[in-house]
Amino acid sequence: MNAPWVAAPTLREGASVPWESGGMHDPASPRESRSSSPMRPGQRADARRNHQKVVAAAHEVFSEHGLQASMTQVAERAGVTKATIYRNYPTKEALINAVTRHQFRLLESRTRAALSEPDAYEAFAAYIIDLFEWMAHDRLLADALSEATVVSPAPVIELISQLIDAAKPSGKLRPDTSAMDLRVLVCGAVLQLNRLGNREPSVWRRYGDMTLAALRPWPEARMASA
């Protein structure tokens, strides 16, 4: 299931990409939003179109292949030369950072939505399954979360910590559960699935279920496995 908050920008001619047009702007991070979109006022229309193609193609290519994707692949997908990419993004890392920041803003938005749900544990459980399904489709997000070497996931981790704390009073989550526990379980599974090259959504959902089982209080976990 490719959830609506995972939707990738398309290569439709003239279409704007969310992190350039402001459609996904996070008002809490204006400086970060600007740095993700190096377009300059007054640039020619064809230059703007090429930039839109590049960032949309980068989203597609890095989502499919992760951090190992090349600038050549992005250029081929966008139908432009590598020189066109380097005019706005001087390094591969700069382009990856722009796309990753956008993905993290989407994830922050999804986490805030979970925090607003009336049943905190059900929201937490649905969030974990959704996250695994998302990463099955988005190799870049999976790499960025598990390796944490591209863009710091600290704002997302803080929101997830709040989600965990909200779910604890339900009695369905171990009282000593922490954001670090969840990160170890999720990222450990993600790293192995990535190394095995498994992108089957049902397999990723299964590990989401196993993560939830590992975090249940012991008596409940024992009954669930019986």
mmCIF file with all atom_site columns, C-alpha atoms in Angstrom:
data_model
loop_
_atom_site.group_PDB
_atom_site.id
_atom_site.type_symbol
_atom_site.label_atom_id
_atom_site.label_alt_id
_atom_site.label_comp_id
_atom_site.label_asym_id
_atom_site.label_entity_id
_atom_site.label_seq_id
_atom_site.pdbx_PDB_ins_code
_atom_site.Cartn_x
_atom_site.Cartn_y
_atom_site.Cartn_z
_atom_site.occupancy
_atom_site.B_iso_or_equiv
_atom_site.pdbx_formal_charge
_atom_site.auth_seq_id
_atom_site.auth_comp_id
_atom_site.auth_asym_id
_atom_site.auth_atom_id
_atom_site.pdbx_PDB_model_num
ATOM 1   C CA . MET A 1 1   ? 0.000  0.000   0.000   1.00 0.00 ? 1   MET A CA 1
ATOM 2   C CA . ASN A 1 2   ? 1.573  3.252   -1.121  1.00 0.00 ? 2   ASN A CA 1
ATOM 3   C CA . ALA A 1 3   ? 0.079  5.719   1.348   1.00 0.00 ? 3   ALA A CA 1
ATOM 4   C CA . PRO A 1 4   ? -0.812 9.241   0.173   1.00 0.00 ? 4   PRO A CA 1
ATOM 5   C CA . TRP A 1 5   ? 1.915  10.884  2.259   1.00 0.00 ? 5   TRP A CA 1
ATOM 6   C CA . VAL A 1 6   ? 4.469  8.838   0.304   1.00 0.00 ? 6   VAL A CA 1
ATOM 7   C CA . ALA A 1 7   ? 3.418  10.104  -3.098  1.00 0.00 ? 7   ALA A CA 1
ATOM 8   C CA . ALA A 1 8   ? 6.390  11.023  -5.242  1.00 0.00 ? 8   ALA A CA 1
ATOM 9   C CA . PRO A 1 9   ? 6.541  14.136  -7.398  1.00 0.00 ? 9   PRO A CA 1
ATOM 10  C CA . THR A 1 10  ? 6.132  13.265  -11.047 1.00 0.00 ? 10  THR A CA 1
ATOM 11  C CA . LEU A 1 11  ? 8.071  14.237  -14.135 1.00 0.00 ? 11  LEU A CA 1
ATOM 12  C CA . ARG A 1 12  ? 5.021  15.879  -15.713 1.00 0.00 ? 12  ARG A CA 1
ATOM 13  C CA . GLU A 1 13  ? 6.197  18.772  -17.869 1.00 0.00 ? 13  GLU A CA 1
ATOM 14  C CA . GLY A 1 14  ? 5.930  22.057  -16.008 1.00 0.00 ? 14  GLY A CA 1
ATOM 15  C CA . ALA A 1 15  ? 4.808  20.496  -12.741 1.00 0.00 ? 15  ALA A CA 1
ATOM 16  C CA . SER A 1 16  ? 6.160  21.991  -9.559  1.00 0.00 ? 16  SER A CA 1
ATOM 17  C CA . VAL A 1 17  ? 7.708  19.792  -6.924  1.00 0.00 ? 17  VAL A CA 1
ATOM 18  C CA . PRO A 1 18  ? 6.355  20.027  -3.386  1.00 0.00 ? 18  PRO A CA 1
ATOM 19  C CA . TRP A 1 19  ? 9.487  21.312  -1.679  1.00 0.00 ? 19  TRP A CA 1
ATOM 20  C CA . GLU A 1 20  ? 9.965  24.006  -4.366  1.00 0.00 ? 20  GLU A CA 1
ATOM 21  C CA . SER A 1 21  ? 6.414  25.298  -4.687  1.00 0.00 ? 21  SER A CA 1
ATOM 22  C CA . GLY A 1 22  ? 5.844  25.486  -0.938  1.00 0.00 ? 22  GLY A CA 1
ATOM 23  C CA . GLY A 1 23  ? 3.136  22.814  -0.952  1.00 0.00 ? 23  GLY A CA 1
ATOM 24  C CA . MET A 1 24  ? 5.058  20.784  1.630   1.00 0.00 ? 24  MET A CA 1
ATOM 25  C CA . HIS A 1 25  ? 6.624  23.771  3.385   1.00 0.00 ? 25  HIS A CA 1
ATOM 26  C CA . ASP A 1 26  ? 7.276  23.230  7.073   1.00 0.00 ? 26  ASP A CA 1
ATOM 27  C CA . PRO A 1 27  ? 6.868  26.632  8.728   1.00 0.00 ? 27  PRO A CA 1
ATOM 28  C CA . ALA A 1 28  ? 9.013  25.456  11.606  1.00 0.00 ? 28  ALA A CA 1
ATOM 29  C CA . SER A 1 29  ? 12.004 24.995  9.316   1.00 0.00 ? 29  SER A CA 1
ATOM 30  C CA . PRO A 1 30  ? 12.138 27.941  6.878   1.00 0.00 ? 30  PRO A CA 1
ATOM 31  C CA . ARG A 1 31  ? 15.917 27.941  6.582   1.00 0.00 ? 31  ARG A CA 1
ATOM 32  C CA . GLU A 1 32  ? 15.978 24.229  5.788   1.00 0.00 ? 32  GLU A CA 1
ATOM 33  C CA . SER A 1 33  ? 13.220 24.638  3.203   1.00 0.00 ? 33  SER A CA 1
ATOM 34  C CA . ARG A 1 34  ? 15.172 27.337  1.416   1.00 0.00 ? 34  ARG A CA 1
ATOM 35  C CA . SER A 1 35  ? 18.352 25.291  1.377   1.00 0.00 ? 35  SER A CA 1
ATOM 36  C CA . SER A 1 36  ? 16.465 22.407  -0.242  1.00 0.00 ? 36  SER A CA 1
ATOM 37  C CA . SER A 1 37  ? 15.519 24.573  -3.208  1.00 0.00 ? 37  SER A CA 1
ATOM 38  C CA . PRO A 1 38  ? 18.497 26.421  -4.719  1.00 0.00 ? 38  PRO A CA 1
ATOM 39  C CA . MET A 1 39  ? 16.481 27.967  -7.556  1.00 0.00 ? 39  MET A CA 1
ATOM 40  C CA . ARG A 1 40  ? 17.225 31.677  -7.905  1.00 0.00 ? 40  ARG A CA 1
ATOM 41  C CA . PRO A 1 41  ? 14.603 34.380  -8.627  1.00 0.00 ? 41  PRO A CA 1
ATOM 42  C CA . GLY A 1 42  ? 14.624 35.434  -12.257 1.00 0.00 ? 42  GLY A CA 1
ATOM 43  C CA . GLN A 1 43  ? 15.938 32.181  -13.671 1.00 0.00 ? 43  GLN A CA 1
ATOM 44  C CA . ARG A 1 44  ? 14.723 31.341  -17.148 1.00 0.00 ? 44  ARG A CA 1
ATOM 45  C CA . ALA A 1 45  ? 11.586 29.243  -17.533 1.00 0.00 ? 45  ALA A CA 1
ATOM 46  C CA . ASP A 1 46  ? 13.545 26.426  -19.183 1.00 0.00 ? 46  ASP A CA 1
ATOM 47  C CA . ALA A 1 47  ? 16.030 26.396  -16.303 1.00 0.00 ? 47  ALA A CA 1
ATOM 48  C CA . ARG A 1 48  ? 13.169 26.146  -13.820 1.00 0.00 ? 48  ARG A CA 1
ATOM 49  C CA . ARG A 1 49  ? 11.610 23.286  -15.786 1.00 0.00 ? 49  ARG A CA 1
ATOM 50  C CA . ASN A 1 50  ? 14.932 21.443  -15.829 1.00 0.00 ? 50  ASN A CA 1
ATOM 51  C CA . HIS A 1 51  ? 15.313 21.937  -12.091 1.00 0.00 ? 51  HIS A CA 1
ATOM 52  C CA . GLN A 1 52  ? 11.826 20.540  -11.499 1.00 0.00 ? 52  GLN A CA 1
ATOM 53  C CA . LYS A 1 53  ? 12.679 17.525  -13.649 1.00 0.00 ? 53  LYS A CA 1
ATOM 54  C CA . VAL A 1 54  ? 15.902 16.963  -11.719 1.00 0.00 ? 54  VAL A CA 1
ATOM 55  C CA . VAL A 1 55  ? 14.377 16.969  -8.233  1.00 0.00 ? 55  VAL A CA 1
ATOM 56  C CA . ALA A 1 56  ? 11.448 14.802  -9.335  1.00 0.00 ? 56  ALA A CA 1
ATOM 57  C CA . ALA A 1 57  ? 13.811 12.347  -11.032 1.00 0.00 ? 57  ALA A CA 1
ATOM 58  C CA . ALA A 1 58  ? 16.078 12.351  -7.977  1.00 0.00 ? 58  ALA A CA 1
ATOM 59  C CA . HIS A 1 59  ? 13.127 11.417  -5.764  1.00 0.00 ? 59  HIS A CA 1
ATOM 60  C CA . GLU A 1 60  ? 12.237 8.505   -8.050  1.00 0.00 ? 60  GLU A CA 1
ATOM 61  C CA . VAL A 1 61  ? 15.790 7.225   -8.546  1.00 0.00 ? 61  VAL A CA 1
ATOM 62  C CA . PHE A 1 62  ? 16.920 7.483   -4.919  1.00 0.00 ? 62  PHE A CA 1
ATOM 63  C CA . SER A 1 63  ? 13.629 5.962   -3.746  1.00 0.00 ? 63  SER A CA 1
ATOM 64  C CA . GLU A 1 64  ? 14.240 3.002   -6.052  1.00 0.00 ? 64  GLU A CA 1
ATOM 65  C CA . HIS A 1 65  ? 17.984 2.525   -5.497  1.00 0.00 ? 65  HIS A CA 1
ATOM 66  C CA . GLY A 1 66  ? 18.824 4.290   -2.229  1.00 0.00 ? 66  GLY A CA 1
ATOM 67  C CA . LEU A 1 67  ? 22.008 6.208   -1.520  1.00 0.00 ? 67  LEU A CA 1
ATOM 68  C CA . GLN A 1 68  ? 23.974 4.119   -4.022  1.00 0.00 ? 68  GLN A CA 1
ATOM 69  C CA . ALA A 1 69  ? 22.136 5.638   -7.004  1.00 0.00 ? 69  ALA A CA 1
ATOM 70  C CA . SER A 1 70  ? 24.288 7.777   -9.260  1.00 0.00 ? 70  SER A CA 1
ATOM 71  C CA . MET A 1 71  ? 23.951 11.266  -10.690 1.00 0.00 ? 71  MET A CA 1
ATOM 72  C CA . THR A 1 72  ? 24.083 9.629   -14.127 1.00 0.00 ? 72  THR A CA 1
ATOM 73  C CA . GLN A 1 73  ? 20.910 7.686   -13.307 1.00 0.00 ? 73  GLN A CA 1
ATOM 74  C CA . VAL A 1 74  ? 19.198 10.882  -12.138 1.00 0.00 ? 74  VAL A CA 1
ATOM 75  C CA . ALA A 1 75  ? 20.243 12.749  -15.293 1.00 0.00 ? 75  ALA A CA 1
ATOM 76  C CA . GLU A 1 76  ? 18.995 9.943   -17.537 1.00 0.00 ? 76  GLU A CA 1
ATOM 77  C CA . ARG A 1 77  ? 15.660 9.786   -15.705 1.00 0.00 ? 77  ARG A CA 1
ATOM 78  C CA . ALA A 1 78  ? 15.247 13.580  -15.911 1.00 0.00 ? 78  ALA A CA 1
ATOM 79  C CA . GLY A 1 79  ? 16.326 13.750  -19.547 1.00 0.00 ? 79  GLY A CA 1
ATOM 80  C CA . VAL A 1 80  ? 19.036 16.319  -18.834 1.00 0.00 ? 80  VAL A CA 1
ATOM 81  C CA . THR A 1 81  ? 22.826 16.350  -18.716 1.00 0.00 ? 81  THR A CA 1
ATOM 82  C CA . LYS A 1 82  ? 24.794 15.937  -15.509 1.00 0.00 ? 82  LYS A CA 1
ATOM 83  C CA . ALA A 1 83  ? 26.046 19.506  -16.010 1.00 0.00 ? 83  ALA A CA 1
ATOM 84  C CA . THR A 1 84  ? 22.436 20.673  -15.659 1.00 0.00 ? 84  THR A CA 1
ATOM 85  C CA . ILE A 1 85  ? 22.178 18.934  -12.281 1.00 0.00 ? 85  ILE A CA 1
ATOM 86  C CA . TYR A 1 86  ? 25.476 20.344  -11.045 1.00 0.00 ? 86  TYR A CA 1
ATOM 87  C CA . ARG A 1 87  ? 24.376 23.890  -11.810 1.00 0.00 ? 87  ARG A CA 1
ATOM 88  C CA . ASN A 1 88  ? 21.914 23.666  -8.905  1.00 0.00 ? 88  ASN A CA 1
ATOM 89  C CA . TYR A 1 89  ? 23.432 20.832  -6.853  1.00 0.00 ? 89  TYR A CA 1
ATOM 90  C CA . PRO A 1 90  ? 27.242 20.909  -6.897  1.00 0.00 ? 90  PRO A CA 1
ATOM 91  C CA . THR A 1 91  ? 27.542 17.434  -5.353  1.00 0.00 ? 91  THR A CA 1
ATOM 92  C CA . LYS A 1 92  ? 25.535 14.242  -5.156  1.00 0.00 ? 92  LYS A CA 1
ATOM 93  C CA . GLU A 1 93  ? 25.328 14.776  -1.396  1.00 0.00 ? 93  GLU A CA 1
ATOM 94  C CA . ALA A 1 94  ? 23.632 18.154  -1.892  1.00 0.00 ? 94  ALA A CA 1
ATOM 95  C CA . LEU A 1 95  ? 20.940 16.576  -4.063  1.00 0.00 ? 95  LEU A CA 1
ATOM 96  C CA . ILE A 1 96  ? 20.434 13.671  -1.650  1.00 0.00 ? 96  ILE A CA 1
ATOM 97  C CA . ASN A 1 97  ? 20.152 16.148  1.229   1.00 0.00 ? 97  ASN A CA 1
ATOM 98  C CA . ALA A 1 98  ? 17.409 18.087  -0.571  1.00 0.00 ? 98  ALA A CA 1
ATOM 99  C CA . VAL A 1 99  ? 15.324 14.984  -1.258  1.00 0.00 ? 99  VAL A CA 1
ATOM 100 C CA . THR A 1 100 ? 15.942 13.515  2.207   1.00 0.00 ? 100 THR A CA 1
ATOM 101 C CA . ARG A 1 101 ? 14.911 16.732  3.973   1.00 0.00 ? 101 ARG A CA 1
ATOM 102 C CA . HIS A 1 102 ? 11.660 16.638  2.045   1.00 0.00 ? 102 HIS A CA 1
ATOM 103 C CA . GLN A 1 103 ? 11.032 13.013  3.014   1.00 0.00 ? 103 GLN A CA 1
ATOM 104 C CA . PHE A 1 104 ? 11.761 13.761  6.665   1.00 0.00 ? 104 PHE A CA 1
ATOM 105 C CA . ARG A 1 105 ? 9.291  16.662  6.591   1.00 0.00 ? 105 ARG A CA 1
ATOM 106 C CA . LEU A 1 106 ? 6.642  14.283  5.269   1.00 0.00 ? 106 LEU A CA 1
ATOM 107 C CA . LEU A 1 107 ? 7.503  11.804  8.018   1.00 0.00 ? 107 LEU A CA 1
ATOM 108 C CA . GLU A 1 108 ? 7.305  14.535  10.656  1.00 0.00 ? 108 GLU A CA 1
ATOM 109 C CA . SER A 1 109 ? 3.863  15.477  9.339   1.00 0.00 ? 109 SER A CA 1
ATOM 110 C CA . ARG A 1 110 ? 2.729  11.837  9.492   1.00 0.00 ? 110 ARG A CA 1
ATOM 111 C CA . THR A 1 111 ? 4.047  11.498  13.058  1.00 0.00 ? 111 THR A CA 1
ATOM 112 C CA . ARG A 1 112 ? 2.220  14.646  14.178  1.00 0.00 ? 112 ARG A CA 1
ATOM 113 C CA . ALA A 1 113 ? -0.964 13.239  12.656  1.00 0.00 ? 113 ALA A CA 1
ATOM 114 C CA . ALA A 1 114 ? -0.516 10.058  14.723  1.00 0.00 ? 114 ALA A CA 1
ATOM 115 C CA . LEU A 1 115 ? -0.028 12.162  17.848  1.00 0.00 ? 115 LEU A CA 1
ATOM 116 C CA . SER A 1 116 ? -3.396 13.813  17.272  1.00 0.00 ? 116 SER A CA 1
ATOM 117 C CA . GLU A 1 117 ? -5.322 10.508  17.203  1.00 0.00 ? 117 GLU A CA 1
ATOM 118 C CA . PRO A 1 118 ? -7.596 9.776   20.207  1.00 0.00 ? 118 PRO A CA 1
ATOM 119 C CA . ASP A 1 119 ? -6.379 6.184   20.703  1.00 0.00 ? 119 ASP A CA 1
ATOM 120 C CA . ALA A 1 120 ? -2.645 6.629   21.245  1.00 0.00 ? 120 ALA A CA 1
ATOM 121 C CA . TYR A 1 121 ? -1.648 2.956   21.084  1.00 0.00 ? 121 TYR A CA 1
ATOM 122 C CA . GLU A 1 122 ? -3.692 2.190   17.975  1.00 0.00 ? 122 GLU A CA 1
ATOM 123 C CA . ALA A 1 123 ? -2.179 5.266   16.355  1.00 0.00 ? 123 ALA A CA 1
ATOM 124 C CA . PHE A 1 124 ? 1.306  4.079   17.347  1.00 0.00 ? 124 PHE A CA 1
ATOM 125 C CA . ALA A 1 125 ? 0.701  0.560   15.993  1.00 0.00 ? 125 ALA A CA 1
ATOM 126 C CA . ALA A 1 126 ? -0.712 1.870   12.706  1.00 0.00 ? 126 ALA A CA 1
ATOM 127 C CA . TYR A 1 127 ? 2.211  4.280   12.423  1.00 0.00 ? 127 TYR A CA 1
ATOM 128 C CA . ILE A 1 128 ? 4.797  1.496   12.746  1.00 0.00 ? 128 ILE A CA 1
ATOM 129 C CA . ILE A 1 129 ? 3.124  -0.646  10.078  1.00 0.00 ? 129 ILE A CA 1
ATOM 130 C CA . ASP A 1 130 ? 2.753  2.387   7.804   1.00 0.00 ? 130 ASP A CA 1
ATOM 131 C CA . LEU A 1 131 ? 6.424  3.260   8.314   1.00 0.00 ? 131 LEU A CA 1
ATOM 132 C CA . PHE A 1 132 ? 7.577  -0.203  7.281   1.00 0.00 ? 132 PHE A CA 1
ATOM 133 C CA . GLU A 1 133 ? 5.280  -0.121  4.229   1.00 0.00 ? 133 GLU A CA 1
ATOM 134 C CA . TRP A 1 134 ? 6.609  3.309   3.288   1.00 0.00 ? 134 TRP A CA 1
ATOM 135 C CA . MET A 1 135 ? 10.231 2.167   3.522   1.00 0.00 ? 135 MET A CA 1
ATOM 136 C CA . ALA A 1 136 ? 9.463  -0.898  1.403   1.00 0.00 ? 136 ALA A CA 1
ATOM 137 C CA . HIS A 1 137 ? 8.642  1.548   -1.400  1.00 0.00 ? 137 HIS A CA 1
ATOM 138 C CA . ASP A 1 138 ? 11.227 4.214   -0.545  1.00 0.00 ? 138 ASP A CA 1
ATOM 139 C CA . ARG A 1 139 ? 14.800 2.962   -0.337  1.00 0.00 ? 139 ARG A CA 1
ATOM 140 C CA . LEU A 1 140 ? 16.107 6.486   0.277   1.00 0.00 ? 140 LEU A CA 1
ATOM 141 C CA . LEU A 1 141 ? 14.007 6.930   3.416   1.00 0.00 ? 141 LEU A CA 1
ATOM 142 C CA . ALA A 1 142 ? 15.030 3.464   4.606   1.00 0.00 ? 142 ALA A CA 1
ATOM 143 C CA . ASP A 1 143 ? 18.717 4.276   4.070   1.00 0.00 ? 143 ASP A CA 1
ATOM 144 C CA . ALA A 1 144 ? 18.450 7.755   5.581   1.00 0.00 ? 144 ALA A CA 1
ATOM 145 C CA . LEU A 1 145 ? 16.712 6.532   8.750   1.00 0.00 ? 145 LEU A CA 1
ATOM 146 C CA . SER A 1 146 ? 18.878 3.476   9.297   1.00 0.00 ? 146 SER A CA 1
ATOM 147 C CA . GLU A 1 147 ? 22.246 5.047   8.521   1.00 0.00 ? 147 GLU A CA 1
ATOM 148 C CA . ALA A 1 148 ? 21.507 8.587   9.815   1.00 0.00 ? 148 ALA A CA 1
ATOM 149 C CA . THR A 1 149 ? 24.526 9.945   7.929   1.00 0.00 ? 149 THR A CA 1
ATOM 150 C CA . VAL A 1 150 ? 22.734 12.153  5.414   1.00 0.00 ? 150 VAL A CA 1
ATOM 151 C CA . VAL A 1 151 ? 20.377 14.391  7.373   1.00 0.00 ? 151 VAL A CA 1
ATOM 152 C CA . SER A 1 152 ? 19.861 14.173  11.125  1.00 0.00 ? 152 SER A CA 1
ATOM 153 C CA . PRO A 1 153 ? 16.564 12.440  11.964  1.00 0.00 ? 153 PRO A CA 1
ATOM 154 C CA . ALA A 1 154 ? 16.540 14.088  15.421  1.00 0.00 ? 154 ALA A CA 1
ATOM 155 C CA . PRO A 1 155 ? 13.271 16.047  14.922  1.00 0.00 ? 155 PRO A CA 1
ATOM 156 C CA . VAL A 1 156 ? 11.490 12.867  13.785  1.00 0.00 ? 156 VAL A CA 1
ATOM 157 C CA . ILE A 1 157 ? 12.952 10.848  16.659  1.00 0.00 ? 157 ILE A CA 1
ATOM 158 C CA . GLU A 1 158 ? 11.707 13.438  19.162  1.00 0.00 ? 158 GLU A CA 1
ATOM 159 C CA . LEU A 1 159 ? 8.171  13.190  17.752  1.00 0.00 ? 159 LEU A CA 1
ATOM 160 C CA . ILE A 1 160 ? 8.328  9.392   17.819  1.00 0.00 ? 160 ILE A CA 1
ATOM 161 C CA . SER A 1 161 ? 9.418  9.585   21.475  1.00 0.00 ? 161 SER A CA 1
ATOM 162 C CA . GLN A 1 162 ? 6.294  11.632  22.191  1.00 0.00 ? 162 GLN A CA 1
ATOM 163 C CA . LEU A 1 163 ? 4.201  9.034   20.370  1.00 0.00 ? 163 LEU A CA 1
ATOM 164 C CA . ILE A 1 164 ? 5.706  6.256   22.493  1.00 0.00 ? 164 ILE A CA 1
ATOM 165 C CA . ASP A 1 165 ? 5.052  8.169   25.714  1.00 0.00 ? 165 ASP A CA 1
ATOM 166 C CA . ALA A 1 166 ? 1.443  8.779   24.672  1.00 0.00 ? 166 ALA A CA 1
ATOM 167 C CA . ALA A 1 167 ? 0.927  5.049   24.000  1.00 0.00 ? 167 ALA A CA 1
ATOM 168 C CA . LYS A 1 168 ? 2.399  3.741   27.268  1.00 0.00 ? 168 LYS A CA 1
ATOM 169 C CA . PRO A 1 169 ? -0.667 4.389   29.484  1.00 0.00 ? 169 PRO A CA 1
ATOM 170 C CA . SER A 1 170 ? -2.636 1.926   27.333  1.00 0.00 ? 170 SER A CA 1
ATOM 171 C CA . GLY A 1 171 ? -0.738 -0.929  28.974  1.00 0.00 ? 171 GLY A CA 1
ATOM 172 C CA . LYS A 1 172 ? -0.062 -2.411  25.523  1.00 0.00 ? 172 LYS A CA 1
ATOM 173 C CA . LEU A 1 173 ? 3.501  -1.123  25.352  1.00 0.00 ? 173 LEU A CA 1
ATOM 174 C CA . ARG A 1 174 ? 6.374  -2.019  27.659  1.00 0.00 ? 174 ARG A CA 1
ATOM 175 C CA . PRO A 1 175 ? 6.646  0.801   30.211  1.00 0.00 ? 175 PRO A CA 1
ATOM 176 C CA . ASP A 1 176 ? 10.417 1.035   29.664  1.00 0.00 ? 176 ASP A CA 1
ATOM 177 C CA . THR A 1 177 ? 10.114 1.438   25.866  1.00 0.00 ? 177 THR A CA 1
ATOM 178 C CA . SER A 1 178 ? 12.232 4.271   24.502  1.00 0.00 ? 178 SER A CA 1
ATOM 179 C CA . ALA A 1 179 ? 12.789 5.874   21.134  1.00 0.00 ? 179 ALA A CA 1
ATOM 180 C CA . MET A 1 180 ? 16.226 4.220   21.075  1.00 0.00 ? 180 MET A CA 1
ATOM 181 C CA . ASP A 1 181 ? 14.595 0.787   21.525  1.00 0.00 ? 181 ASP A CA 1
ATOM 182 C CA . LEU A 1 182 ? 12.319 1.438   18.580  1.00 0.00 ? 182 LEU A CA 1
ATOM 183 C CA . ARG A 1 183 ? 15.150 2.784   16.483  1.00 0.00 ? 183 ARG A CA 1
ATOM 184 C CA . VAL A 1 184 ? 17.296 -0.311  17.132  1.00 0.00 ? 184 VAL A CA 1
ATOM 185 C CA . LEU A 1 185 ? 14.447 -2.672  16.238  1.00 0.00 ? 185 LEU A CA 1
ATOM 186 C CA . VAL A 1 186 ? 13.283 -0.764  13.147  1.00 0.00 ? 186 VAL A CA 1
ATOM 187 C CA . CYS A 1 187 ? 16.689 0.156   11.763  1.00 0.00 ? 187 CYS A CA 1
ATOM 188 C CA . GLY A 1 188 ? 18.115 -3.304  12.439  1.00 0.00 ? 188 GLY A CA 1
ATOM 189 C CA . ALA A 1 189 ? 15.328 -4.865  10.378  1.00 0.00 ? 189 ALA A CA 1
ATOM 190 C CA . VAL A 1 190 ? 15.688 -2.212  7.675   1.00 0.00 ? 190 VAL A CA 1
ATOM 191 C CA . LEU A 1 191 ? 19.449 -2.714  7.327   1.00 0.00 ? 191 LEU A CA 1
ATOM 192 C CA . GLN A 1 192 ? 19.048 -6.470  6.909   1.00 0.00 ? 192 GLN A CA 1
ATOM 193 C CA . LEU A 1 193 ? 16.143 -6.206  4.466   1.00 0.00 ? 193 LEU A CA 1
ATOM 194 C CA . ASN A 1 194 ? 18.137 -3.713  2.414   1.00 0.00 ? 194 ASN A CA 1
ATOM 195 C CA . ARG A 1 195 ? 21.194 -5.964  2.379   1.00 0.00 ? 195 ARG A CA 1
ATOM 196 C CA . LEU A 1 196 ? 19.049 -8.911  1.335   1.00 0.00 ? 196 LEU A CA 1
ATOM 197 C CA . GLY A 1 197 ? 17.525 -6.791  -1.431  1.00 0.00 ? 197 GLY A CA 1
ATOM 198 C CA . ASN A 1 198 ? 14.009 -7.657  -0.313  1.00 0.00 ? 198 ASN A CA 1
ATOM 199 C CA . ARG A 1 199 ? 11.431 -5.015  -1.302  1.00 0.00 ? 199 ARG A CA 1
ATOM 200 C CA . GLU A 1 200 ? 8.294  -7.147  -0.888  1.00 0.00 ? 200 GLU A CA 1
ATOM 201 C CA . PRO A 1 201 ? 5.791  -4.997  1.088   1.00 0.00 ? 201 PRO A CA 1
ATOM 202 C CA . SER A 1 202 ? 4.236  -8.009  2.836   1.00 0.00 ? 202 SER A CA 1
ATOM 203 C CA . VAL A 1 203 ? 7.640  -8.978  4.230   1.00 0.00 ? 203 VAL A CA 1
ATOM 204 C CA . TRP A 1 204 ? 8.236  -5.436  5.486   1.00 0.00 ? 204 TRP A CA 1
ATOM 205 C CA . ARG A 1 205 ? 4.775  -5.383  7.100   1.00 0.00 ? 205 ARG A CA 1
ATOM 206 C CA . ARG A 1 206 ? 5.607  -8.659  8.847   1.00 0.00 ? 206 ARG A CA 1
ATOM 207 C CA . TYR A 1 207 ? 8.660  -7.077  10.433  1.00 0.00 ? 207 TYR A CA 1
ATOM 208 C CA . GLY A 1 208 ? 6.495  -4.156  11.464  1.00 0.00 ? 208 GLY A CA 1
ATOM 209 C CA . ASP A 1 209 ? 4.231  -6.628  13.264  1.00 0.00 ? 209 ASP A CA 1
ATOM 210 C CA . MET A 1 210 ? 7.253  -8.309  14.849  1.00 0.00 ? 210 MET A CA 1
ATOM 211 C CA . THR A 1 211 ? 8.516  -4.939  16.071  1.00 0.00 ? 211 THR A CA 1
ATOM 212 C CA . LEU A 1 212 ? 5.180  -4.284  17.765  1.00 0.00 ? 212 LEU A CA 1
ATOM 213 C CA . ALA A 1 213 ? 5.236  -7.768  19.315  1.00 0.00 ? 213 ALA A CA 1
ATOM 214 C CA . ALA A 1 214 ? 8.723  -7.142  20.714  1.00 0.00 ? 214 ALA A CA 1
ATOM 215 C CA . LEU A 1 215 ? 7.491  -3.988  22.432  1.00 0.00 ? 215 LEU A CA 1
ATOM 216 C CA . ARG A 1 216 ? 4.434  -5.534  24.107  1.00 0.00 ? 216 ARG A CA 1
ATOM 217 C CA . PRO A 1 217 ? 4.538  -6.192  27.867  1.00 0.00 ? 217 PRO A CA 1
ATOM 218 C CA . TRP A 1 218 ? 5.845  -9.712  28.465  1.00 0.00 ? 218 TRP A CA 1
ATOM 219 C CA . PRO A 1 219 ? 2.562  -11.512 29.408  1.00 0.00 ? 219 PRO A CA 1
ATOM 220 C CA . GLU A 1 220 ? 0.789  -10.051 26.371  1.00 0.00 ? 220 GLU A CA 1
ATOM 221 C CA . ALA A 1 221 ? 3.704  -10.938 24.084  1.00 0.00 ? 221 ALA A CA 1
ATOM 222 C CA . ARG A 1 222 ? 3.702  -14.510 25.414  1.00 0.00 ? 222 ARG A CA 1
ATOM 223 C CA . MET A 1 223 ? -0.068 -14.908 24.828  1.00 0.00 ? 223 MET A CA 1
ATOM 224 C CA . ALA A 1 224 ? 0.195  -13.404 21.323  1.00 0.00 ? 224 ALA A CA 1
ATOM 225 C CA . SER A 1 225 ? 2.861  -15.945 20.359  1.00 0.00 ? 225 SER A CA 1
ATOM 226 C CA . ALA A 1 226 ? 0.986  -18.918 21.856  1.00 0.00 ? 226 ALA A CA 1
#
